[in-house]
């Protein structure tokens, strides 16, 4: 329409004026170049800082979604992971499969690396060690610092729980896991998980763990309800195929 044409013309005029200003005022051009260089350095420093705290292992430090080898077993997972990246990490996703070493960790590492590249704060936590920092903070049986850890994980823009279902499930850690999922759900934050269990198998797994820890079965129901609330069942993508470990 006419307004669009006017705005386009004004933008073009502003661009030409800026170019003319740089041509006639070398100092202005120099200042602009210095500011651009400063911004690039700040982004590089930010990336370096985010990379240090991302939790991505050295093995997958350079992993990118474009470099993942596509197979019949992982194609859906690769497309789903790429879609999360393309949508600025807003959707949740679960990658599941029964084979160890089938590339799920590679995919979520590539996702976290993509977030870091865009200066988005991201954390990848292995389920088997998810409670280590909480245990360390919980000195002499006191949970004084645990809420602070949980609060940080509740709001980090991109959170990946790798190998969910392999974490140590005790009378103490189950409520921590529940609270993490509950806070994440209440903050309306997305969640990325990898697991060897299907959704139904994970439910059974947590139900058995609650029973063994003498906890109410409602705890298991609450865990999977929070998971389903954040990750709808159509966002659970199966990965299959032989182990990728040891391949070139």
Short mmCIF file of N, CA and C in Angstrom, two decimals, residues 65-191:
data_model
loop_
_atom_site.label_atom_id
_atom_site.label_comp_id
_atom_site.label_asym_id
_atom_site.label_seq_id
_atom_site.Cartn_x
_atom_site.Cartn_y
_atom_site.Cartn_z
N UNK A 65 24.01 -29.42 14.21
CA UNK A 65 22.91 -30.23 13.67
C UNK A 65 23.14 -30.53 12.19
N UNK A 66 23.78 -29.61 11.46
CA UNK A 66 24.02 -29.81 10.04
C UNK A 66 25.00 -30.95 9.76
N UNK A 67 25.86 -31.24 10.75
CA UNK A 67 26.90 -32.25 10.53
C UNK A 67 26.48 -33.65 11.00
N UNK A 68 25.27 -33.77 11.56
CA UNK A 68 24.81 -35.08 12.02
C UNK A 68 24.51 -35.98 10.82
N UNK A 69 25.02 -37.20 10.86
CA UNK A 69 24.77 -38.16 9.78
C UNK A 69 23.34 -38.69 9.90
N UNK A 70 22.57 -38.51 8.85
CA UNK A 70 21.16 -38.94 8.85
C UNK A 70 21.06 -40.43 8.54
N UNK A 71 20.20 -41.12 9.29
CA UNK A 71 19.92 -42.54 9.04
C UNK A 71 18.40 -42.72 9.08
N UNK A 72 17.95 -43.92 8.70
CA UNK A 72 16.52 -44.20 8.80
C UNK A 72 16.03 -44.11 10.24
N UNK A 73 16.93 -44.45 11.17
CA UNK A 73 16.53 -44.47 12.58
C UNK A 73 16.53 -43.13 13.27
N UNK A 74 17.30 -42.15 12.75
CA UNK A 74 17.38 -40.87 13.47
C UNK A 74 16.80 -39.69 12.69
N UNK A 75 16.30 -39.91 11.48
CA UNK A 75 15.86 -38.80 10.62
C UNK A 75 14.80 -37.94 11.30
N UNK A 76 13.79 -38.59 11.90
CA UNK A 76 12.73 -37.82 12.57
C UNK A 76 13.30 -36.99 13.72
N UNK A 77 14.23 -37.57 14.46
CA UNK A 77 14.83 -36.87 15.60
C UNK A 77 15.68 -35.69 15.14
N UNK A 78 16.42 -35.87 14.04
CA UNK A 78 17.23 -34.78 13.50
C UNK A 78 16.33 -33.62 13.07
N UNK A 79 15.25 -33.94 12.36
CA UNK A 79 14.32 -32.90 11.90
C UNK A 79 13.66 -32.20 13.09
N UNK A 80 13.28 -32.97 14.11
CA UNK A 80 12.63 -32.39 15.29
C UNK A 80 13.59 -31.46 16.04
N UNK A 81 14.85 -31.89 16.17
CA UNK A 81 15.86 -31.06 16.85
C UNK A 81 16.13 -29.78 16.06
N UNK A 82 16.25 -29.91 14.74
CA UNK A 82 16.47 -28.74 13.89
C UNK A 82 15.30 -27.77 13.99
N UNK A 83 14.08 -28.31 14.13
CA UNK A 83 12.89 -27.48 14.26
C UNK A 83 12.91 -26.68 15.55
N UNK A 84 13.37 -27.30 16.64
CA UNK A 84 13.48 -26.58 17.92
C UNK A 84 14.44 -25.41 17.78
N UNK A 85 15.58 -25.65 17.12
CA UNK A 85 16.57 -24.60 16.91
C UNK A 85 15.98 -23.47 16.06
N UNK A 86 15.29 -23.86 14.99
CA UNK A 86 14.71 -22.87 14.07
C UNK A 86 13.65 -22.02 14.75
N UNK A 87 12.99 -22.58 15.76
CA UNK A 87 11.93 -21.85 16.47
C UNK A 87 12.46 -21.20 17.75
N UNK A 88 13.75 -20.88 17.74
CA UNK A 88 14.39 -20.15 18.84
C UNK A 88 14.25 -20.86 20.18
N UNK A 89 14.30 -22.21 20.13
CA UNK A 89 14.35 -23.04 21.33
C UNK A 89 13.09 -22.96 22.19
N UNK A 90 11.98 -22.59 21.57
CA UNK A 90 10.73 -22.48 22.33
C UNK A 90 10.02 -23.82 22.53
N UNK A 91 10.01 -24.73 21.52
CA UNK A 91 9.30 -25.99 21.72
C UNK A 91 10.05 -26.94 22.66
N UNK A 92 9.29 -27.80 23.34
CA UNK A 92 9.88 -28.88 24.13
C UNK A 92 10.04 -30.10 23.23
N UNK A 93 10.87 -31.04 23.69
CA UNK A 93 11.13 -32.23 22.87
C UNK A 93 11.67 -33.34 23.75
N UNK A 94 11.23 -34.58 23.45
CA UNK A 94 11.81 -35.76 24.08
C UNK A 94 12.30 -36.70 22.98
N UNK A 95 13.55 -37.10 23.08
CA UNK A 95 14.11 -38.09 22.17
C UNK A 95 14.28 -39.37 22.97
N UNK A 96 13.62 -40.44 22.53
CA UNK A 96 13.69 -41.68 23.30
C UNK A 96 14.03 -42.85 22.39
N UNK A 97 14.61 -43.86 23.01
CA UNK A 97 14.97 -45.07 22.28
C UNK A 97 15.65 -46.04 23.21
N UNK A 98 15.62 -47.30 22.87
CA UNK A 98 16.15 -48.32 23.75
C UNK A 98 17.61 -48.62 23.56
N UNK A 99 18.24 -48.04 22.56
CA UNK A 99 19.64 -48.36 22.27
C UNK A 99 20.58 -47.33 22.89
N UNK A 100 21.58 -47.84 23.63
CA UNK A 100 22.59 -46.95 24.20
C UNK A 100 23.55 -46.54 23.08
N UNK A 101 23.91 -45.27 23.04
CA UNK A 101 24.86 -44.81 22.03
C UNK A 101 24.26 -44.59 20.66
N UNK A 102 22.94 -44.35 20.61
CA UNK A 102 22.29 -44.20 19.31
C UNK A 102 22.24 -42.76 18.82
N UNK A 103 22.94 -41.86 19.50
CA UNK A 103 23.09 -40.50 18.99
C UNK A 103 22.22 -39.44 19.63
N UNK A 104 21.44 -39.80 20.65
CA UNK A 104 20.56 -38.80 21.27
C UNK A 104 21.36 -37.68 21.92
N UNK A 105 22.43 -38.06 22.64
CA UNK A 105 23.26 -37.05 23.31
C UNK A 105 23.95 -36.15 22.29
N UNK A 106 24.35 -36.72 21.16
CA UNK A 106 24.96 -35.94 20.09
C UNK A 106 23.98 -34.86 19.61
N UNK A 107 22.72 -35.25 19.42
CA UNK A 107 21.72 -34.31 18.92
C UNK A 107 21.46 -33.18 19.91
N UNK A 108 21.27 -33.51 21.19
CA UNK A 108 20.96 -32.45 22.15
C UNK A 108 22.20 -31.59 22.43
N UNK A 109 23.39 -32.15 22.28
CA UNK A 109 24.60 -31.34 22.40
C UNK A 109 24.66 -30.32 21.26
N UNK A 110 24.30 -30.76 20.06
CA UNK A 110 24.27 -29.84 18.91
C UNK A 110 23.24 -28.74 19.15
N UNK A 111 22.12 -29.10 19.79
CA UNK A 111 21.09 -28.10 20.10
C UNK A 111 21.61 -27.06 21.08
N UNK A 112 22.27 -27.53 22.14
CA UNK A 112 22.83 -26.61 23.14
C UNK A 112 23.91 -25.74 22.51
N UNK A 113 24.75 -26.33 21.68
CA UNK A 113 25.78 -25.54 20.99
C UNK A 113 25.17 -24.45 20.13
N UNK A 114 24.04 -24.76 19.48
CA UNK A 114 23.36 -23.76 18.65
C UNK A 114 22.84 -22.62 19.51
N UNK A 115 22.33 -22.96 20.70
CA UNK A 115 21.84 -21.92 21.61
C UNK A 115 22.99 -21.01 22.04
N UNK A 116 24.12 -21.61 22.40
CA UNK A 116 25.29 -20.84 22.82
C UNK A 116 25.75 -19.91 21.69
N UNK A 117 25.73 -20.42 20.47
CA UNK A 117 26.16 -19.62 19.32
C UNK A 117 25.28 -18.39 19.17
N UNK A 118 24.01 -18.51 19.56
CA UNK A 118 23.08 -17.38 19.49
C UNK A 118 23.03 -16.58 20.80
N UNK A 119 23.99 -16.88 21.69
CA UNK A 119 24.09 -16.20 22.99
C UNK A 119 22.85 -16.43 23.86
N UNK A 120 22.27 -17.61 23.76
CA UNK A 120 21.15 -18.01 24.61
C UNK A 120 21.69 -18.94 25.69
N UNK A 121 21.38 -18.67 26.94
CA UNK A 121 21.88 -19.50 28.05
C UNK A 121 21.24 -20.88 27.99
N UNK A 122 22.07 -21.91 28.05
CA UNK A 122 21.59 -23.29 27.93
C UNK A 122 22.38 -24.19 28.85
N UNK A 123 21.71 -25.21 29.38
CA UNK A 123 22.37 -26.18 30.26
C UNK A 123 22.01 -27.59 29.82
N UNK A 124 23.01 -28.45 29.74
CA UNK A 124 22.80 -29.87 29.49
C UNK A 124 23.26 -30.62 30.73
N UNK A 125 22.32 -31.29 31.39
CA UNK A 125 22.61 -32.01 32.62
C UNK A 125 22.40 -33.50 32.41
N UNK A 126 23.38 -34.30 32.77
CA UNK A 126 23.22 -35.75 32.71
C UNK A 126 22.38 -36.20 33.91
N UNK A 127 21.39 -37.01 33.64
CA UNK A 127 20.48 -37.44 34.71
C UNK A 127 21.21 -38.19 35.81
N UNK A 128 22.24 -38.96 35.43
CA UNK A 128 22.94 -39.75 36.45
C UNK A 128 23.67 -38.87 37.46
N UNK A 129 23.95 -37.63 37.10
CA UNK A 129 24.66 -36.75 38.03
C UNK A 129 23.86 -35.49 38.36
N UNK A 130 22.56 -35.51 38.05
CA UNK A 130 21.76 -34.31 38.19
C UNK A 130 21.69 -33.79 39.63
N UNK A 131 21.78 -34.71 40.59
CA UNK A 131 21.62 -34.29 41.98
C UNK A 131 22.96 -34.09 42.70
N UNK A 132 24.08 -34.26 41.99
CA UNK A 132 25.38 -34.13 42.64
C UNK A 132 25.57 -32.76 43.25
N UNK A 133 25.26 -31.72 42.47
CA UNK A 133 25.44 -30.35 42.98
C UNK A 133 24.51 -30.08 44.16
N UNK A 134 23.32 -30.70 44.12
CA UNK A 134 22.38 -30.51 45.22
C UNK A 134 22.90 -31.20 46.49
N UNK A 135 23.48 -32.40 46.32
CA UNK A 135 24.04 -33.09 47.47
C UNK A 135 25.21 -32.31 48.06
N UNK A 136 26.05 -31.74 47.18
CA UNK A 136 27.19 -30.95 47.66
C UNK A 136 26.71 -29.70 48.40
N UNK A 137 25.65 -29.08 47.86
CA UNK A 137 25.12 -27.87 48.49
C UNK A 137 24.39 -28.21 49.79
N UNK A 138 23.90 -29.42 49.87
CA UNK A 138 23.10 -29.84 51.01
C UNK A 138 24.01 -30.37 52.12
N UNK A 139 24.74 -29.48 52.77
CA UNK A 139 25.73 -29.86 53.78
C UNK A 139 25.03 -30.30 55.07
N UNK A 140 25.57 -31.35 55.66
CA UNK A 140 25.10 -31.85 56.94
C UNK A 140 23.59 -32.09 56.96
N UNK A 141 23.08 -32.52 55.81
CA UNK A 141 21.66 -32.86 55.75
C UNK A 141 20.74 -31.67 55.61
N UNK A 142 21.30 -30.46 55.46
CA UNK A 142 20.47 -29.27 55.30
C UNK A 142 20.26 -28.98 53.83
N UNK A 143 19.05 -28.61 53.46
CA UNK A 143 18.73 -28.30 52.06
C UNK A 143 18.79 -26.80 51.78
N UNK A 144 19.61 -26.09 52.55
CA UNK A 144 19.62 -24.63 52.50
C UNK A 144 19.84 -24.06 51.11
N UNK A 145 20.79 -24.64 50.34
CA UNK A 145 21.13 -24.07 49.04
C UNK A 145 20.41 -24.75 47.88
N UNK A 146 19.72 -25.85 48.13
CA UNK A 146 19.04 -26.57 47.06
C UNK A 146 17.99 -25.71 46.36
N UNK A 147 17.16 -24.95 47.10
CA UNK A 147 16.17 -24.10 46.41
C UNK A 147 16.80 -23.12 45.42
N UNK A 148 18.00 -22.63 45.74
CA UNK A 148 18.67 -21.70 44.83
C UNK A 148 19.06 -22.40 43.53
N UNK A 149 19.56 -23.64 43.63
CA UNK A 149 19.92 -24.42 42.45
C UNK A 149 18.68 -24.70 41.62
N UNK A 150 17.61 -25.12 42.28
CA UNK A 150 16.36 -25.42 41.58
C UNK A 150 15.80 -24.18 40.90
N UNK A 151 15.90 -23.04 41.58
CA UNK A 151 15.37 -21.80 41.01
C UNK A 151 16.10 -21.43 39.72
N UNK A 152 17.43 -21.64 39.70
CA UNK A 152 18.20 -21.33 38.50
C UNK A 152 17.81 -22.26 37.35
N UNK A 153 17.68 -23.56 37.65
CA UNK A 153 17.31 -24.51 36.60
C UNK A 153 15.88 -24.29 36.13
N UNK A 154 15.05 -23.70 36.97
CA UNK A 154 13.66 -23.46 36.59
C UNK A 154 13.53 -22.39 35.52
N UNK A 155 14.50 -21.47 35.46
CA UNK A 155 14.36 -20.32 34.55
C UNK A 155 15.37 -20.29 33.41
N UNK A 156 16.37 -21.19 33.42
CA UNK A 156 17.34 -21.18 32.32
C UNK A 156 16.58 -21.39 31.00
N UNK A 157 16.82 -20.56 30.00
CA UNK A 157 16.01 -20.63 28.77
C UNK A 157 15.99 -21.99 28.09
N UNK A 158 17.15 -22.66 28.04
CA UNK A 158 17.22 -23.97 27.39
C UNK A 158 17.77 -24.97 28.40
N UNK A 159 16.95 -25.94 28.80
CA UNK A 159 17.38 -26.97 29.75
C UNK A 159 17.22 -28.34 29.11
N UNK A 160 18.32 -29.10 29.10
CA UNK A 160 18.31 -30.47 28.57
C UNK A 160 18.63 -31.43 29.70
N UNK A 161 17.76 -32.41 29.92
CA UNK A 161 18.02 -33.49 30.87
C UNK A 161 18.36 -34.73 30.05
N UNK A 162 19.62 -35.13 30.08
CA UNK A 162 20.11 -36.21 29.24
C UNK A 162 20.04 -37.54 29.98
N UNK A 163 19.48 -38.55 29.31
CA UNK A 163 19.36 -39.90 29.87
C UNK A 163 18.44 -39.93 31.08
N UNK A 164 17.31 -39.27 30.98
CA UNK A 164 16.33 -39.24 32.06
C UNK A 164 15.86 -40.66 32.36
N UNK A 165 15.75 -40.97 33.65
CA UNK A 165 15.37 -42.30 34.07
C UNK A 165 16.53 -43.09 34.63
N UNK A 166 17.76 -42.57 34.43
CA UNK A 166 18.94 -43.25 34.98
C UNK A 166 19.45 -42.56 36.23
N UNK A 167 18.78 -41.47 36.65
CA UNK A 167 19.20 -40.76 37.85
C UNK A 167 18.94 -41.63 39.09
N UNK A 168 19.69 -41.37 40.14
CA UNK A 168 19.50 -42.09 41.40
C UNK A 168 18.17 -41.64 42.01
N UNK A 169 17.26 -42.58 42.19
CA UNK A 169 15.93 -42.26 42.69
C UNK A 169 15.80 -42.75 44.13
N UNK A 170 15.84 -41.81 45.06
CA UNK A 170 15.75 -42.13 46.48
C UNK A 170 14.64 -41.29 47.10
N UNK A 171 14.42 -41.55 48.39
CA UNK A 171 13.37 -40.79 49.10
C UNK A 171 13.69 -39.30 49.12
N UNK A 172 14.97 -38.99 48.95
CA UNK A 172 15.38 -37.59 49.00
C UNK A 172 15.40 -36.95 47.61
N UNK A 173 15.88 -37.70 46.61
CA UNK A 173 16.05 -37.11 45.29
C UNK A 173 14.75 -37.03 44.49
N UNK A 174 13.82 -37.94 44.73
CA UNK A 174 12.55 -37.91 43.99
C UNK A 174 11.81 -36.58 44.19
N UNK A 175 11.68 -36.07 45.43
CA UNK A 175 11.03 -34.76 45.59
C UNK A 175 11.79 -33.63 44.90
N UNK A 176 13.13 -33.73 44.83
CA UNK A 176 13.91 -32.71 44.13
C UNK A 176 13.57 -32.73 42.64
N UNK A 177 13.51 -33.93 42.06
CA UNK A 177 13.17 -34.04 40.64
C UNK A 177 11.76 -33.52 40.39
N UNK A 178 10.84 -33.87 41.27
CA UNK A 178 9.46 -33.39 41.13
C UNK A 178 9.43 -31.86 41.17
N UNK A 179 10.17 -31.27 42.12
CA UNK A 179 10.16 -29.81 42.25
C UNK A 179 10.77 -29.14 41.04
N UNK A 180 11.84 -29.74 40.49
CA UNK A 180 12.45 -29.18 39.29
C UNK A 180 11.44 -29.14 38.14
N UNK A 181 10.77 -30.26 37.91
CA UNK A 181 9.78 -30.32 36.83
C UNK A 181 8.61 -29.39 37.12
N UNK A 182 8.19 -29.33 38.37
CA UNK A 182 7.05 -28.49 38.74
C UNK A 182 7.37 -27.01 38.53
N UNK A 183 8.55 -26.60 38.95
CA UNK A 183 8.93 -25.19 38.78
C UNK A 183 9.07 -24.84 37.29
N UNK A 184 9.66 -25.76 36.55
CA UNK A 184 9.82 -25.54 35.11
C UNK A 184 8.45 -25.39 34.45
N UNK A 185 7.54 -26.23 34.83
CA UNK A 185 6.18 -26.22 34.29
C UNK A 185 5.48 -24.91 34.65
N UNK A 186 5.61 -24.48 35.90
CA UNK A 186 4.96 -23.25 36.35
C UNK A 186 5.57 -22.00 35.71
N UNK A 187 6.84 -22.09 35.34
CA UNK A 187 7.51 -20.96 34.67
C UNK A 187 7.20 -20.93 33.16
N UNK A 188 6.44 -21.95 32.69
CA UNK A 188 6.11 -22.08 31.25
C UNK A 188 7.37 -22.12 30.40
N UNK A 189 8.37 -22.82 30.90
CA UNK A 189 9.64 -22.96 30.18
C UNK A 189 9.66 -24.29 29.43
N UNK A 190 10.29 -24.33 28.26
CA UNK A 190 10.39 -25.59 27.52
C UNK A 190 11.38 -26.53 28.20
N UNK A 191 11.33 -27.79 27.82
CA UNK A 191 12.23 -28.79 28.38
C UNK A 191 12.61 -29.77 27.27
#
